[in-house]
Amino acid sequence: MAASSSFLSTASLSNPKSTISFASSVSPAPIPSLRRVVFRSPSSHRRVTTVRSKIREIFMPALSSTMTEGKIVSWIKTEGEKLAKGESVVVVESDKADMDVETFYDGYLAAIVVGEGETAPVGAAIGLLAETEAEIEEAKNKAASKPSSSAVVPSPPPATSSPAPAAAASDGPRKTVATPHAKKLAKQHKVDIGSVAGTGPFGRITASDVEAAAGIAPTVTPPPPPPSPAAAPAPTAKATTTSSPPLLPDASIVPFTAVQSAVSKNMIESLSVPTFRVGYPVNTAALDALYEKVKPKGVTMTALLAKAAGMALAQHPVVNASCKDGKSFSYNSNINVAVAVAINGGLITPVLQDADKLDLYLLSQKWKELVGKARSKQLQPHEYNSGTFTLSNLGMFGVDRFDAILPPGQGAIMAVGASKPTVVADKDGFFSVKNKMLVNVTADHRIVYGADLAAFLQTFAKIVENPDSLTL
Amino acid sequence: MQSAFSLSFSQSSLTLPNRPLCSSNASPRNLRREAFGFSPSKQLTSCRFQVKSRRIEVSAAAGGNGAPSNKSFDYDLVIIGAGVGGHGAALHAVEKGLKTAIIEGDVVGGTCVNRGCVPSKALLAVSGRMRELQNEHHMKSFGLQVSAAGYDRQGVADHANNLATKIRNNLTNSMKALGVDILTGFGSVLGPQKVKYGKDNIITAKDIIIATGSVPFVPKGIEVDGKTVITSDHALKLESVPDWIAIVGSGYIGLEFSDVYTALGSEVTFIEALDQLMPGFDPEISKLAQRVLINPRKIDYHTGVFASKITPAKDGRPVMIELIDAKTKEPKDTLEVDAALIATGRAPFTNGLGLENINVATQRGFIPVDERMRVIDGNGKLVPNLYCIGDANGKLMLAHAASAQGISVVEQVTGRDHVLNHLTIPAACFTHPEISMVGLTEPQAREKAEKEGFKVSIAKTSFKANTKALAENEGEGLAKMIYRPDNGEILGVHIFGLHAADLIHEASNAIALGTRIQDIKLAVHAHPTLSEVVDELFKAAKVESPASTTPQSVKATV
């Protein structure tokens, strides 16, 4: 069990398809399309049984093997412009050079999600491509309705209607004056500059005013200024009540890294999915024996578990399904088992594609390769965001049971605890000591019901307890 | 190596006029260069040696600055204005054996040394370091930890002032050492070959060079108080660092000051009359520069507008700037800022020069000259023995251009016709990172190509591909060369990146010497250095002609 997660939560990192999920509402087909348009990056091998979506996402391509994020240099096409297959659409700056990125499809550039000068991780949606002119508006609405979540900058809470202490101070139709930095921050944090009260010289809006309105701590943390009552024209009680509890002295504020922001965003998003959990003890004597046998051939426990889960999923497709919009769900034609691993202090979910079909040895090889790529940050987007089911294993830490948070866009996640010698009584009343492993599955109750999950777990347990089929 | 030594020695001694000098210079380095058989070899070396021998003669004679070659004049050459242009001309004149005087009404060094390039470089040196130290990410990527960087405004200002003083003294001493007479007082032209300086000192000279330079240009409607509405003259003293400063004009001066001010914590608003920032730069370079120098910094901008009225801060009001549309002249906006820097360019300083005495009419203040810097009078005729160099003629308002023009004039008056090719003069903007250029921009080259019927190609390389730049964590940058694919002529080179200002000279020298890409691309650059960026450009170019068999330098020295 080489590499697995040390995190209780197992959201997949920056999973774009979970952040932009408009496709299904475009086509009433029950199965929404997953991403299709990948510019200049090897497109996903998955095929999805679905009506093809008419609005496609344009993804941040991986322009080099070392690229993890890219900056939009400029959009060559403007919103609403017609695109022909092969035309350059956007210039992306990677860690190596600037490159023109072309479209693989005809259509219209419907919406720009990530603007010029902004940065997005590889695989994140940066724009929307509509097939027909009629769909441009629709796509625009979709784009507008979602925060540019793919940008590295974590989208802050919307500007809460800020108190208006300045209203009394600056009466009359005085125009708002905001400093260049304040304007930039307002744009970045999507704060309406008109709603911010300026406390700077001559009542101008300064960067700290915008930061206060956006509810974020100032970027620079100078020694905490003494709360001077004279500073604000009319300090209100509300200002203090809305602010978070004061930090303990000497506490340091550390802004989220890109990975942490992505995880945080996914975690918040996961709260909108109604989940439930079902646990199941699995006897691992046979699995352990098999593991000892195949270990010299390079097979890892992760591969064994992924294979077992894959085979079980094949018999219970509903557990491998996903629900995007709450109105329909899609049966995914491939069984792609994402496995959560902690790497370099981050959390990522490399995906074992077709876990049910690949043989154990190939699967082990694939896994080794993925972990290597993950360590060197060379995972291609389809290698970490195409999972249909997630496996998280904390057994190697001695954890006997835990439950995992369901990553948005997937139907279920399996949390595997340690296999421990347990005293069990059989139906004849004889005691014996068996190695038991507690498996706990979290699932989206909109599509997977208790009985489904129970049946799936039963199948999984059967496979693990009679693991010969794993090596077939 | 041994055989190469003797061979090259005998060869070079053949071409050299001065044998002992040659042998003393036949250092192993020179020999090694010849042994490798590189094109800039024998002829060029010999040429350099000749210059050297001349220098030695000059310094021997320098004590007395000679005597005027024509007894009827006080001087062979009088230069009005001791800026960088006048200084360059004076040094070259003495070298050529001319009895030379230079008239200065203010301080030696002119704008460049006292109120321009020199002190601004001191401020930019500070801003570069501040920027680096403040960039936590940058420092972390080196594994360095720096606690909050701060600065002392007066200390920064002193550095700039000290540098100006030091360079001014150097300049003065270099002229004194050569025996150039430094005459104090405002100079004016009394008539042909006659100059007045100070109250009533009159001298005669065979030739006169006007090198009076320029002053900051302040458009009408703008009230400069020197405190909150300032020009570069005031800004370089760094008497304050405003929280928010508007910079009118986004050319070299404005850009450099935006770099200084934002590094020191100010926020900046650019006001640019043209439709885009950084006019005058190659569009591709200015686009990239904007991405690096403007967008991520605390800078915003208004383009296509004039600042029609700027009122200094007073009576508890901030600086007020009224903006009007550059085309329709309709009021567009009013800005309230803490200070405004007027960087709208420079106006020639030609008032009181007595130009009316010789029937010369200035054009917008500039003194009209021909390609040899000879002054043209109101009737379109050349004024004999009168030249004008530098900002006062407005051909190319750069310190080193003025100096080059001055040297060109001295060459002419000492009997060697010389026309300065302004397309070989490099220019640089010392932001972080720097911008530099020589020759034509891409649109200019394409226009020329269309007119003259040749093809233009572009070679580009990124600093991200340069080892040294990456070692410095400064991979942001682009170098671009515009050239003729048919004959390998370099039309223009534009660089944006770490030390771009130092990198441009390989290109400007190649253009000046007529070196073609197919030849220079064979020259070797030390690895790993930033100069490989330029090397990369040469190597990336696709030229149809083969490398020449004879060294290019032969052609160039003729």
XYZ file of N, CA, C and O in Angstrom, chain B residues 378-454:
308
model
N 16.813 80.060 -42.352
C 15.425 80.301 -42.728
C 15.157 80.157 -44.217
O 14.025 79.922 -44.648
N 16.206 80.288 -45.029
C 16.018 80.172 -46.470
C 16.323 78.772 -46.985
O 16.422 78.550 -48.195
N 16.522 77.871 -46.050
C 16.816 76.505 -46.465
C 18.263 76.303 -46.872
O 18.605 75.285 -47.468
N 19.094 77.281 -46.555
C 20.514 77.142 -46.910
C 21.308 76.713 -45.688
O 20.938 76.991 -44.550
N 22.418 76.049 -45.936
C 23.263 75.624 -44.832
C 24.012 76.819 -44.268
O 24.496 77.672 -45.015
N 24.069 76.883 -42.937
C 24.873 77.924 -42.301
C 26.296 77.387 -42.203
O 26.505 76.340 -41.596
N 27.271 78.034 -42.800
C 28.615 77.469 -42.776
C 29.180 77.414 -41.361
O 28.921 78.310 -40.549
N 29.915 76.373 -41.094
C 30.647 76.207 -39.829
C 29.758 76.182 -38.586
O 30.245 76.386 -37.486
N 28.487 75.917 -38.767
C 27.611 75.846 -37.588
C 26.870 74.507 -37.599
O 26.242 74.140 -38.587
N 26.967 73.826 -36.490
C 26.349 72.509 -36.364
C 25.473 72.489 -35.124
O 25.673 73.271 -34.205
N 24.521 71.589 -35.149
C 23.696 71.410 -33.947
C 23.525 69.925 -33.700
O 23.163 69.167 -34.601
N 23.795 69.490 -32.480
C 23.683 68.066 -32.155
C 22.753 67.878 -30.967
O 22.443 68.817 -30.236
N 22.296 66.663 -30.801
C 21.556 66.275 -29.602
C 20.099 66.708 -29.599
O 19.490 66.935 -30.639
N 19.552 66.800 -28.401
C 18.126 67.096 -28.234
C 17.720 68.386 -28.925
O 16.575 68.531 -29.337
N 18.673 69.345 -29.061
C 18.326 70.629 -29.656
C 17.933 70.479 -31.122
O 17.179 71.293 -31.649
N 18.422 69.424 -31.805
C 17.976 69.237 -33.182
C 16.825 68.236 -33.280
O 16.197 68.105 -34.331
N 16.585 67.507 -32.208
C 15.400 66.659 -32.137
C 15.418 65.416 -33.007
O 14.410 64.731 -33.129
N 16.564 65.106 -33.609
C 16.600 63.927 -34.487
C 16.354 62.645 -33.701
O 15.579 61.788 -34.117
N 17.062 62.505 -32.616
C 16.907 61.319 -31.775
C 17.329 61.753 -30.379
O 18.498 61.962 -30.111
N 16.333 61.922 -29.507
C 16.625 62.574 -28.231
C 17.146 61.575 -27.215
O 16.457 61.186 -26.279
N 18.381 61.177 -27.416
C 19.048 60.257 -26.506
C 20.466 60.770 -26.277
O 21.098 61.268 -27.211
N 20.965 60.606 -25.071
C 22.285 61.126 -24.733
C 23.361 60.565 -25.661
O 24.185 61.307 -26.210
N 23.332 59.257 -25.856
C 24.395 58.653 -26.661
C 24.248 59.001 -28.136
O 25.225 59.002 -28.876
N 23.025 59.333 -28.558
C 22.848 59.784 -29.942
C 23.511 61.145 -30.110
O 24.171 61.414 -31.124
N 23.332 62.016 -29.109
C 23.950 63.334 -29.155
C 25.465 63.202 -29.259
O 26.119 63.874 -30.066
N 26.018 62.317 -28.442
C 27.454 62.110 -28.442
C 27.916 61.587 -29.808
O 28.918 62.053 -30.363
N 27.172 60.655 -30.354
C 27.524 60.098 -31.666
C 27.461 61.178 -32.746
O 28.319 61.242 -33.640
N 26.447 62.029 -32.639
C 26.328 63.121 -33.605
C 27.510 64.073 -33.468
O 28.062 64.548 -34.463
N 27.916 64.338 -32.236
C 29.053 65.219 -31.993
C 30.332 64.658 -32.593
O 31.110 65.368 -33.242
N 30.543 63.377 -32.415
C 31.735 62.731 -32.962
C 31.694 62.794 -34.485
O 32.706 63.050 -35.149
N 30.489 62.596 -35.031
C 30.320 62.658 -36.480
C 30.705 64.047 -37.004
O 31.389 64.177 -38.028
N 30.283 65.077 -36.281
C 30.605 66.448 -36.701
C 32.114 66.670 -36.664
O 32.705 67.215 -37.604
N 32.754 66.216 -35.587
C 34.210 66.392 -35.475
C 34.911 65.671 -36.625
O 35.862 66.188 -37.212
N 34.431 64.501 -36.957
C 35.002 63.781 -38.101
C 34.929 64.633 -39.364
O 35.883 64.728 -40.128
N 33.778 65.265 -39.539
C 33.602 66.084 -40.748
C 34.528 67.290 -40.762
O 35.153 67.575 -41.776
N 34.609 67.993 -39.607
C 35.406 69.222 -39.633
C 36.896 68.905 -39.668
O 37.708 69.771 -39.920
N 37.246 67.640 -39.399
C 38.664 67.289 -39.502
C 38.930 66.556 -40.815
O 39.908 65.831 -40.948
N 38.009 66.724 -41.746
C 38.320 66.293 -43.104
C 37.854 64.909 -43.489
O 38.208 64.399 -44.534
N 37.050 64.262 -42.678
C 36.552 62.949 -43.075
C 35.032 63.014 -43.087
O 34.407 63.246 -42.063
N 34.495 62.881 -44.283
C 33.041 62.987 -44.379
C 32.412 61.843 -43.596
O 32.885 60.700 -43.633
N 31.372 62.156 -42.886
C 30.746 61.124 -42.069
C 29.269 61.421 -41.911
O 28.891 62.551 -41.611
N 28.473 60.427 -42.180
C 27.042 60.570 -41.951
C 26.637 59.509 -40.941
O 26.884 58.319 -41.147
N 26.064 59.951 -39.851
C 25.654 59.015 -38.798
C 24.366 58.305 -39.222
O 23.403 58.947 -39.626
N 24.401 56.983 -39.129
C 23.187 56.220 -39.406
C 22.418 56.047 -38.097
O 22.817 55.278 -37.229
N 21.326 56.770 -37.999
C 20.572 56.737 -36.740
C 19.918 55.397 -36.469
O 19.518 55.109 -35.350
N 19.813 54.596 -37.512
C 19.203 53.282 -37.304
C 20.139 52.321 -36.564
O 19.749 51.220 -36.207
N 21.381 52.754 -36.366
C 22.306 51.883 -35.637
C 22.392 52.274 -34.173
O 23.146 51.680 -33.417
N 21.635 53.292 -33.788
C 21.738 53.769 -32.407
C 20.753 53.005 -31.533
O 19.544 53.045 -31.763
N 21.244 52.304 -30.547
C 20.346 51.540 -29.687
C 19.646 52.459 -28.682
O 20.111 53.573 -28.423
N 18.552 51.981 -28.171
C 17.842 52.725 -27.129
C 17.429 51.732 -26.062
O 17.232 50.548 -26.345
N 17.310 52.218 -24.854
C 16.952 51.305 -23.769
C 16.068 52.006 -22.760
O 16.161 53.215 -22.560
N 15.211 51.228 -22.161
C 14.348 51.711 -21.086
C 14.640 50.801 -19.895
O 14.531 49.584 -20.001
N 15.029 51.433 -18.774
C 15.633 50.641 -17.698
C 14.634 50.191 -16.645
O 14.867 50.315 -15.453
N 13.531 49.691 -17.103
C 12.545 49.130 -16.185
C 13.053 47.770 -15.710
O 14.119 47.324 -16.108
N 12.269 47.101 -14.895
C 12.639 45.753 -14.458
C 11.607 44.773 -14.942
O 10.528 44.749 -14.386
N 11.863 43.964 -15.930
C 13.112 43.924 -16.688
C 13.200 45.055 -17.714
O 12.225 45.781 -17.920
N 14.372 45.146 -18.341
C 14.633 46.251 -19.244
C 14.074 46.005 -20.650
O 13.795 44.878 -21.041
N 13.939 47.111 -21.364
C 13.517 47.042 -22.759
C 14.627 47.688 -23.576
O 15.156 48.729 -23.188
N 14.997 47.098 -24.686
C 15.988 47.746 -25.534
C 15.657 47.479 -26.988
O 14.938 46.527 -27.306
N 16.171 48.338 -27.838
C 15.856 48.176 -29.252
C 16.892 48.877 -30.096
O 17.578 49.798 -29.635
N 16.994 48.446 -31.331
C 17.812 49.143 -32.309
C 17.163 48.910 -33.674
O 16.559 47.867 -33.911
N 17.262 49.920 -34.519
C 16.749 49.772 -35.875
C 15.244 49.932 -35.949
O 14.637 50.652 -35.157
N 14.651 49.207 -36.898
C 13.232 49.399 -37.180
C 12.363 48.512 -36.307
O 12.782 47.439 -35.879
N 11.130 48.970 -36.067
C 10.140 48.102 -35.454
C 9.546 47.241 -36.563
O 9.753 47.521 -37.749
N 8.798 46.232 -36.157
C 8.240 45.338 -37.177
C 7.342 46.082 -38.165
O 7.512 45.926 -39.377
N 6.405 46.919 -37.696
C 5.570 47.635 -38.684
C 6.402 48.535 -39.612
O 6.133 48.592 -40.812
N 7.412 49.194 -39.041
C 8.268 50.047 -39.878
C 8.988 49.219 -40.930
O 9.071 49.606 -42.098
N 9.497 48.069 -40.513
C 10.239 47.225 -41.439
C 9.328 46.704 -42.541
O 9.695 46.667 -43.713
N 8.114 46.341 -42.149
C 7.184 45.798 -43.146
C 6.807 46.872 -44.156
O 6.652 46.612 -45.349
N 6.669 48.094 -43.667
C 6.327 49.194 -44.563
C 7.466 49.435 -45.550
O 7.248 49.565 -46.755
N 8.662 49.436 -45.001
C 9.836 49.652 -45.846
C 9.962 48.520 -46.871
O 10.249 48.760 -48.059
N 9.723 47.310 -46.411
C 9.867 46.153 -47.282
C 8.885 46.238 -48.446
O 9.211 45.924 -49.586
N 7.682 46.674 -48.116
C 6.651 46.789 -49.145
C 7.068 47.810 -50.197
O 6.951 47.591 -51.401
N 7.607 48.931 -49.695
C 8.004 50.012 -50.593
C 9.164 49.583 -51.477
O 9.183 49.851 -52.667
N 10.123 48.918 -50.854
C 11.339 48.616 -51.598
C 11.353 47.215 -52.181
O 12.299 46.824 -52.860
N 10.307 46.480 -51.885
C 10.170 45.184 -52.524
C 11.130 44.107 -52.048
O 11.755 43.436 -52.851
N 11.273 43.984 -50.756
C 12.024 42.826 -50.256
C 11.202 42.109 -49.200
O 10.169 42.610 -48.757
